[in-house]
Coordinates of C-alpha atoms and ligand atoms in Angstrom, one line a residue:
M13 CA 14.6 96.1 82.1
K14 CA 15.2 95.8 85.8
K15 CA 14.2 98.7 88.0
I16 CA 16.9 100.5 89.9
A17 CA 16.4 101.6 93.5
L18 CA 18.7 103.8 95.7
I19 CA 18.3 103.4 99.5
F20 CA 19.6 106.0 101.9
G21 CA 19.8 104.3 105.3
V22 CA 20.3 100.8 103.9
T23 CA 22.3 99.7 107.0
G24 CA 19.4 100.5 109.3
Q25 CA 16.5 98.2 110.3
D26 CA 14.1 99.3 107.5
G27 CA 16.8 99.7 104.9
S28 CA 17.9 96.1 105.4
Y29 CA 14.3 94.7 105.1
L30 CA 13.6 97.0 102.1
A31 CA 16.8 96.0 100.3
K32 CA 15.9 92.3 100.7
F33 CA 12.3 92.9 99.6
L34 CA 13.4 94.8 96.5
L35 CA 16.0 92.2 95.5
K36 CA 13.2 89.6 95.7
K37 CA 11.2 91.8 93.3
K38 CA 14.3 91.6 90.9
Y39 CA 15.4 95.2 91.4
I40 CA 19.0 96.3 91.2
V41 CA 19.5 97.9 94.6
H42 CA 22.1 100.5 95.5
G43 CA 22.5 101.5 99.1
V44 CA 24.3 104.4 100.8
R45 CA 26.4 103.7 103.9
R46 CA 28.3 106.1 106.2
R47 CA 31.9 105.8 106.9
S48 CA 32.3 104.4 110.4
S49 CA 35.3 103.3 112.5
S50 CA 33.6 100.0 113.1
F51 CA 31.5 97.8 110.8
N52 CA 28.0 99.1 110.4
T53 CA 26.8 96.6 107.7
K54 CA 25.8 93.6 109.9
R55 CA 22.1 93.8 108.9
I56 CA 23.0 93.5 105.2
D57 CA 26.0 91.3 105.3
D58 CA 23.9 88.3 104.1
I59 CA 23.0 90.0 100.8
Y60 CA 26.4 91.5 100.1
V61 CA 28.0 90.4 96.9
D62 CA 31.4 91.3 95.5
P63 CA 30.7 94.2 93.0
T64 CA 33.0 92.6 90.5
N65 CA 30.7 89.6 90.3
K66 CA 28.9 89.9 86.9
N67 CA 25.6 88.8 88.5
A68 CA 25.9 91.4 91.3
N69 CA 22.6 93.2 91.9
F70 CA 23.3 94.9 95.2
F71 CA 25.9 97.7 95.5
L72 CA 27.1 99.8 98.4
H73 CA 28.4 103.4 98.2
Y74 CA 29.8 105.8 100.8
G75 CA 27.8 108.9 101.3
D76 CA 26.2 111.0 104.0
L77 CA 23.0 113.1 104.3
T78 CA 25.1 116.0 105.6
D79 CA 27.2 116.0 102.5
S80 CA 25.4 117.6 99.4
L81 CA 28.2 116.7 97.1
S82 CA 28.2 113.0 97.8
I83 CA 24.4 113.0 97.5
F84 CA 24.4 114.8 94.1
K85 CA 27.2 112.7 92.7
L86 CA 25.6 109.4 93.7
I87 CA 22.2 110.2 92.3
E88 CA 23.7 111.6 89.1
K89 CA 25.8 108.5 88.6
I90 CA 23.2 105.9 89.4
L91 CA 20.1 107.7 88.0
P92 CA 17.7 105.3 89.8
D93 CA 14.0 104.8 89.2
E94 CA 13.2 105.1 92.8
I95 CA 14.9 106.7 95.9
Y96 CA 13.9 105.7 99.4
N97 CA 15.1 108.2 102.1
L98 CA 15.2 106.0 105.2
A99 CA 18.3 107.7 106.6
A100 CA 18.0 109.8 109.8
Q101 CA 19.3 110.4 113.3
S102 CA 16.3 108.3 114.3
H103 CA 16.4 108.2 118.1
V104 CA 13.9 110.6 119.7
H105 CA 15.7 110.8 123.1
V106 CA 19.1 111.3 121.5
S107 CA 17.7 114.2 119.4
F108 CA 17.4 116.3 122.6
E109 CA 21.2 115.7 123.2
V110 CA 22.2 116.5 119.5
P111 CA 19.4 118.8 118.2
E112 CA 21.5 120.6 115.6
Y113 CA 23.0 117.4 114.2
T114 CA 19.5 115.8 114.2
S115 CA 18.1 118.7 112.2
N116 CA 21.0 118.7 109.8
V117 CA 20.6 115.0 108.9
T118 CA 16.9 114.4 109.5
A119 CA 15.5 117.7 108.1
L120 CA 18.1 119.2 105.7
G121 CA 19.3 115.8 104.4
T122 CA 15.8 115.4 102.8
L123 CA 16.1 118.8 101.2
R124 CA 19.5 117.9 99.8
I125 CA 18.1 114.9 98.0
L126 CA 15.0 116.7 96.8
D127 CA 17.0 119.6 95.4
T128 CA 19.2 117.1 93.5
L129 CA 16.0 115.5 92.0
K130 CA 14.8 118.9 90.9
T131 CA 18.2 119.7 89.2
L132 CA 18.3 116.3 87.5
Q133 CA 14.6 116.0 86.5
K134 CA 15.3 116.8 82.8
K135 CA 17.6 113.8 82.7
K136 CA 15.3 111.5 84.6
K137 CA 12.1 111.6 86.6
I138 CA 13.0 109.8 89.8
K139 CA 10.4 108.8 92.3
F140 CA 11.1 109.7 95.9
Y141 CA 9.9 108.3 99.2
Q142 CA 10.3 110.2 102.5
A143 CA 10.3 108.2 105.8
G144 CA 7.9 110.3 107.9
S145 CA 7.0 109.4 111.5
S146 CA 4.0 109.2 113.8
E147 CA 6.2 111.2 116.2
M148 CA 5.1 114.2 114.1
F149 CA 1.6 113.9 115.8
G150 CA 3.4 114.2 119.2
K151 CA 1.2 115.6 121.9
T152 CA -2.0 115.5 119.7
K153 CA -5.3 115.4 121.5
N154 CA -6.8 113.1 118.8
K155 CA -7.1 109.6 120.2
I156 CA -6.4 108.1 116.7
Q157 CA -4.3 109.8 114.1
N158 CA -4.6 109.9 110.3
E159 CA -3.3 112.0 107.3
K160 CA -5.5 114.9 108.3
T161 CA -4.5 115.1 112.0
I162 CA -2.6 118.3 112.9
F163 CA 1.0 117.8 113.9
Y164 CA 2.1 118.7 117.5
P165 CA 5.8 117.7 117.6
A166 CA 7.5 117.1 121.0
S167 CA 11.2 116.7 120.1
P168 CA 13.9 118.0 117.8
Y169 CA 13.5 114.7 115.9
A170 CA 9.8 115.2 115.3
I171 CA 10.3 118.8 114.2
S172 CA 13.0 117.7 111.7
K173 CA 10.6 115.0 110.3
I174 CA 7.9 117.7 109.9
F175 CA 10.3 119.8 107.9
S176 CA 11.0 116.8 105.7
H177 CA 7.3 116.0 105.3
W178 CA 6.5 119.6 104.2
I179 CA 9.5 120.1 102.0
T180 CA 8.6 116.8 100.2
K181 CA 5.1 118.1 99.7
N182 CA 6.4 121.5 98.6
Y183 CA 8.8 120.1 96.0
R184 CA 6.0 117.8 94.7
E185 CA 3.7 120.8 94.3
S186 CA 6.3 123.4 93.1
Y187 CA 8.3 121.2 90.7
N188 CA 5.9 118.4 89.9
L189 CA 8.2 115.8 91.4
F190 CA 6.9 112.3 92.2
A191 CA 7.6 112.7 95.9
S192 CA 5.5 110.8 98.6
N193 CA 5.5 110.8 102.4
G194 CA 4.9 107.7 104.5
I195 CA 3.8 108.5 108.1
L196 CA 4.8 105.3 109.8
F197 CA 4.0 104.3 113.3
N198 CA 6.5 102.4 115.4
H199 CA 7.7 99.2 113.7
E200 CA 10.0 96.7 115.2
S201 CA 11.8 93.4 114.4
P202 CA 14.7 91.3 115.6
L203 CA 16.9 93.8 113.7
R204 CA 15.6 96.8 115.6
G205 CA 18.4 99.1 117.1
E206 CA 19.4 98.0 120.6
T207 CA 18.4 101.3 122.3
F208 CA 14.8 101.4 121.2
V209 CA 12.5 100.2 123.9
T210 CA 11.1 96.9 122.4
K211 CA 14.5 95.6 121.5
K212 CA 16.0 96.8 124.8
I213 CA 13.2 95.0 126.8
V214 CA 13.4 91.7 124.8
T215 CA 17.2 91.5 124.9
A216 CA 17.3 92.2 128.7
L217 CA 14.5 89.9 129.7
V218 CA 15.8 87.0 127.7
K219 CA 19.2 87.5 129.3
I220 CA 17.6 87.8 132.8
S221 CA 15.6 84.6 132.2
L222 CA 18.9 82.8 131.4
K223 CA 20.6 84.4 134.4
K224 CA 23.0 86.4 132.2
Q225 CA 21.8 89.8 133.4
K226 CA 20.4 91.0 136.7
K227 CA 18.3 94.1 136.0
L228 CA 16.7 96.2 133.3
Y229 CA 16.4 100.0 133.7
L230 CA 13.6 101.8 131.9
G231 CA 12.0 105.2 131.7
N232 CA 8.3 106.1 131.3
L233 CA 6.2 102.9 131.5
Y234 CA 2.9 104.5 130.6
S235 CA 3.4 105.9 127.1
K236 CA 1.4 104.0 124.5
R237 CA 2.7 103.0 121.1
D238 CA 1.2 101.4 118.0
W239 CA 3.7 98.7 117.2
G240 CA 3.9 96.8 113.9
H241 CA 6.5 94.6 112.2
A242 CA 9.1 96.2 109.9
N243 CA 8.6 93.5 107.3
D244 CA 5.0 94.5 106.8
Y245 CA 5.9 98.2 106.8
V246 CA 8.5 98.0 104.0
K247 CA 5.9 96.5 101.7
A248 CA 3.7 99.6 102.4
I249 CA 6.7 101.8 101.6
W250 CA 7.2 100.1 98.2
K251 CA 3.4 100.3 97.5
I252 CA 3.5 104.0 98.2
L253 CA 5.9 104.5 95.3
Q254 CA 4.0 102.1 93.0
H255 CA 0.8 104.1 93.3
K256 CA -0.1 106.1 90.2
K257 CA 0.3 109.5 91.8
P258 CA 2.4 110.8 94.6
D259 CA 0.6 111.1 97.9
D260 CA 0.9 110.8 101.7
F261 CA -0.1 107.7 103.8
V262 CA -0.4 106.7 107.4
I263 CA 0.9 103.2 108.0
A264 CA 0.0 101.6 111.4
T265 CA -1.9 98.7 113.0
G266 CA -4.7 100.7 114.7
R267 CA -3.9 99.2 118.1
N268 CA -1.7 100.5 120.9
I269 CA -0.5 99.3 124.3
T270 CA 1.7 100.8 127.1
I271 CA 5.4 99.9 127.6
K272 CA 4.4 98.2 130.8
E273 CA 2.0 95.9 128.9
F274 CA 4.7 95.2 126.4
V275 CA 7.0 94.1 129.3
N276 CA 4.2 91.9 130.7
R277 CA 3.7 90.2 127.3
V278 CA 7.4 89.5 126.9
C279 CA 7.5 88.1 130.5
K280 CA 4.5 85.8 129.7
K281 CA 6.3 84.6 126.6
L282 CA 9.3 83.7 128.7
N283 CA 7.2 82.1 131.5
M284 CA 8.5 84.7 133.9
K285 CA 6.0 85.5 136.6
I286 CA 6.4 89.1 137.9
F287 CA 4.5 91.7 139.9
W288 CA 4.8 95.5 139.9
T289 CA 5.1 97.7 142.9
G290 CA 5.8 101.4 143.6
K291 CA 5.0 104.5 141.7
G292 CA 6.6 106.9 139.1
V293 CA 10.4 106.6 139.1
N294 CA 10.2 104.2 142.1
E295 CA 8.0 101.6 140.2
R296 CA 9.7 98.2 139.8
A297 CA 9.0 94.7 138.7
I298 CA 9.8 91.7 141.0
L299 CA 10.2 88.1 139.9
K300 CA 7.8 86.0 142.0
N301 CA 9.9 82.9 142.5
T302 CA 13.0 84.7 143.7
N303 CA 11.5 87.9 145.1
K304 CA 14.3 89.8 143.3
I305 CA 13.8 93.2 141.5
I306 CA 14.4 92.7 137.8
I307 CA 13.1 96.0 136.4
E308 CA 13.6 99.5 137.8
C309 CA 12.9 102.9 136.5
N310 CA 15.7 105.4 136.1
K311 CA 15.4 109.2 135.5
K312 CA 18.0 108.9 132.8
Y313 CA 15.5 107.2 130.4
F314 CA 12.7 109.8 130.9
R315 CA 12.6 112.4 128.1
P316 CA 12.4 116.2 128.6
S317 CA 9.1 116.0 126.7
E318 CA 7.1 112.8 126.2
V319 CA 4.6 111.7 123.5
P320 CA 1.9 110.0 125.6
S321 CA -0.1 108.0 123.1
L322 CA 0.1 107.2 119.4
K323 CA -2.5 105.1 117.5
G324 CA -2.8 105.2 113.7
D325 CA -5.8 105.0 111.4
Y326 CA -4.5 103.3 108.2
S327 CA -7.8 103.2 106.4
K328 CA -6.5 105.4 103.5
A329 CA -3.6 102.9 102.8
K330 CA -6.0 100.0 103.1
K331 CA -8.4 101.5 100.6
I332 CA -6.0 102.9 98.1
L333 CA -2.9 100.8 98.4
K334 CA -4.7 97.6 99.5
W335 CA -2.2 97.3 102.4
K336 CA -2.8 96.0 105.8
P337 CA -0.5 94.7 108.6
L338 CA -0.2 90.9 108.6
I339 CA 2.0 90.2 111.6
S340 CA 0.4 90.6 115.1
L341 CA 2.2 92.1 118.0
N342 CA 2.3 88.7 119.8
E343 CA 3.9 87.1 116.7
L344 CA 6.4 90.0 116.6
I345 CA 7.3 89.4 120.3
T346 CA 7.7 85.7 119.7
E347 CA 10.1 86.3 116.7
M348 CA 12.1 88.9 118.7
V349 CA 12.4 86.6 121.7
E350 CA 13.4 83.5 119.6
Y351 CA 16.0 85.6 117.7
E352 CA 17.5 86.9 121.0
K353 CA 17.7 83.3 122.4
Q354 CA 19.5 82.2 119.3
Q355 CA 22.0 85.1 119.5
I356 CA 22.9 84.1 123.1
N357 CA 23.3 80.4 122.3
Q358 CA 25.6 81.1 119.3
Ligands
LIG418 P1 17.6 103.1 112.0 O1 17.7 101.6 112.2 O2 18.1 104.0 113.0 O3 18.4 103.4 110.6 C1 18.8 104.7 110.2 C2 19.7 104.7 109.0 O4 20.1 106.0 108.7 C3 21.0 103.8 109.3 O5 21.3 103.2 108.1 C4 22.0 105.0 109.5 O6 23.3 104.6 109.3 C5 21.5 106.0 108.6 N1 22.1 107.3 108.8 C6 22.1 108.0 110.0 N2 22.7 109.2 109.9 C7 23.0 109.3 108.6 C8 23.7 110.3 107.8 N3 24.2 111.4 108.3 N4 23.9 110.0 106.5 C9 23.5 108.9 105.9 N5 22.9 107.9 106.6 C10 22.7 108.1 107.9 O7 16.1 103.6 111.6 P2 14.9 102.7 111.1 O8 14.2 102.2 112.3 O9 15.4 101.7 110.1 O10 14.0 103.8 110.4 C11 14.2 104.1 109.1 C12 13.6 105.5 108.8 O11 12.2 105.6 109.2 C13 14.3 106.6 109.7 O12 14.3 107.8 108.9 C14 13.3 106.8 110.9 O13 13.4 108.1 111.4 C15 12.0 106.5 110.2 N6 10.9 106.0 111.0 C16 11.2 104.8 111.7 C17 10.1 104.3 112.5 C18 10.3 103.0 113.3 O14 9.5 102.7 114.1 N7 11.4 102.2 113.0 C19 8.8 104.9 112.4 C20 8.7 106.0 111.7 C21 9.7 106.6 110.9 P3 24.2 103.8 110.4 O15 23.8 102.3 110.3 O16 25.6 104.0 109.9 O17 23.9 104.3 111.7
LIG419 O1 11.4 102.8 121.4 P1 11.4 104.3 121.5 O2 12.7 104.9 121.7 O3 10.7 104.8 120.2 P2 10.0 106.2 119.9 O4 10.5 107.3 120.7 O5 8.5 106.0 119.9 O6 10.5 106.5 118.4 C1 10.6 105.4 117.5 O7 9.3 105.4 116.8 C2 9.1 106.6 116.0 C3 7.7 106.4 115.3 O8 6.7 106.9 116.2 C4 10.2 106.8 115.0 F1 9.9 107.8 114.2 C5 11.5 106.9 115.7 O9 12.5 107.0 114.7 C6 11.7 105.7 116.5 O10 11.9 104.6 115.7 O11 10.4 104.7 122.7 C7 9.1 104.3 122.8 C8 8.5 104.8 124.2 C9 8.8 106.3 124.5 O12 7.6 106.8 125.1 C10 9.8 106.2 125.6 O13 9.8 107.3 126.5 O14 9.2 104.0 125.2 C11 9.5 104.9 126.3 N1 10.6 104.3 127.0 C12 10.5 103.9 128.3 N2 11.7 103.5 128.7 C13 11.9 104.1 126.6 C14 12.6 103.6 127.6 N3 12.4 104.3 125.4 C15 13.7 104.0 125.2 N4 14.3 104.1 124.0 N5 14.5 103.4 126.2 C16 13.9 103.2 127.5 O15 14.6 102.8 128.4

């Protein structure tokens, strides 16, 4: 019998990589998409099949994490073996602008799924994965973070993720649900949302190198992030649910660099020679051969509260799940740059 998976957040970066991974593993995959006034399925259009096709193994359903009824009805109808909750208002900076909405989706949405699983557990024991985030460590003083590091959240997003983390643990301990948390550090890909910093930098610098854009505006250049590849990370997500017991795992690369170093590496990849000048919000990057400013900082992109440095210790996942990252940051940058060039040439 084929396993059945239900993915909340299937239209996002991780949802699309996970759906493709599970289809390769011969799962029947159901995904939840939100109603939107414009198409929001571009990341999964390549695996869409007409549901009337008798060989169809990928199905989309309308639903929303703010809507308990849609969640309950979908889970009761599909009765999957595994549920992956990847849905969230996932942008940290935006969470300061819409804190109530972020909490409703990113915190309460998880509770809505878990409570459905509790109600339905006599019908079926469904495994549950919660997409936790390294943002939960926030302003931690620990130089490297693992499953035992105390959380110090610095945004409405991170606080919502901590609620989801603990409610997942609480439902596991109180109702004996198979409910696990991943604590994933930043992971990127060509399919990353356009307003996250790696994608924003790569897209802009490729366009600048081709003279299709003049400038890129950024915020804090000195925060450090531990960046991996989404394709490696969805394998870890799957392994977390295949483990014999529910548990919580940090997924990371164990290395971090600043935003400025990320910019430098992308410029190197594009053979763009730049130098930096100025300080704070006046810091800028100048292209050597033209002497033109191509990067400036803008207050708009600084956050009310910043997470200065994240670096993950994934030794538990390595030991128990036999997982490790396979794609290096330089390989990730190369893939993102090549994808962007192709998009422009199309
Ligand atoms: P993403 O690209 O922003 O995808 C988020 C998904 O959630 C999209 O499918 C989005 O739908 C959906 N969604 C948003 N609000 C919803 C709602 N009210 N009801 C139902 N669905 C809703 O995020 P991602 O990078 O793939 O990340 C996946 C998950 O991992 C998120 O929970 C994120 O917070 C978490 N996470 C990500 C990272 C990372 O570095 N990528 C690290 C740690 C944790 P639309 O397509 O319609 O917007
Ligand atoms: O790319 P970012 O927006 O990612 P952030 O805030 O680390 O959050 C991402 O990773 C989390 C895991 O740790 C996920 F849970 C979350 O859902 C999301 O996927 O920003 C990275 C860093 C920040 O320090 C930010 O201040 O880049 C800095 N930054 C500098 N200029 C910028 C910009 N970030 C954005 N988005 N845009 C800028 O112009």
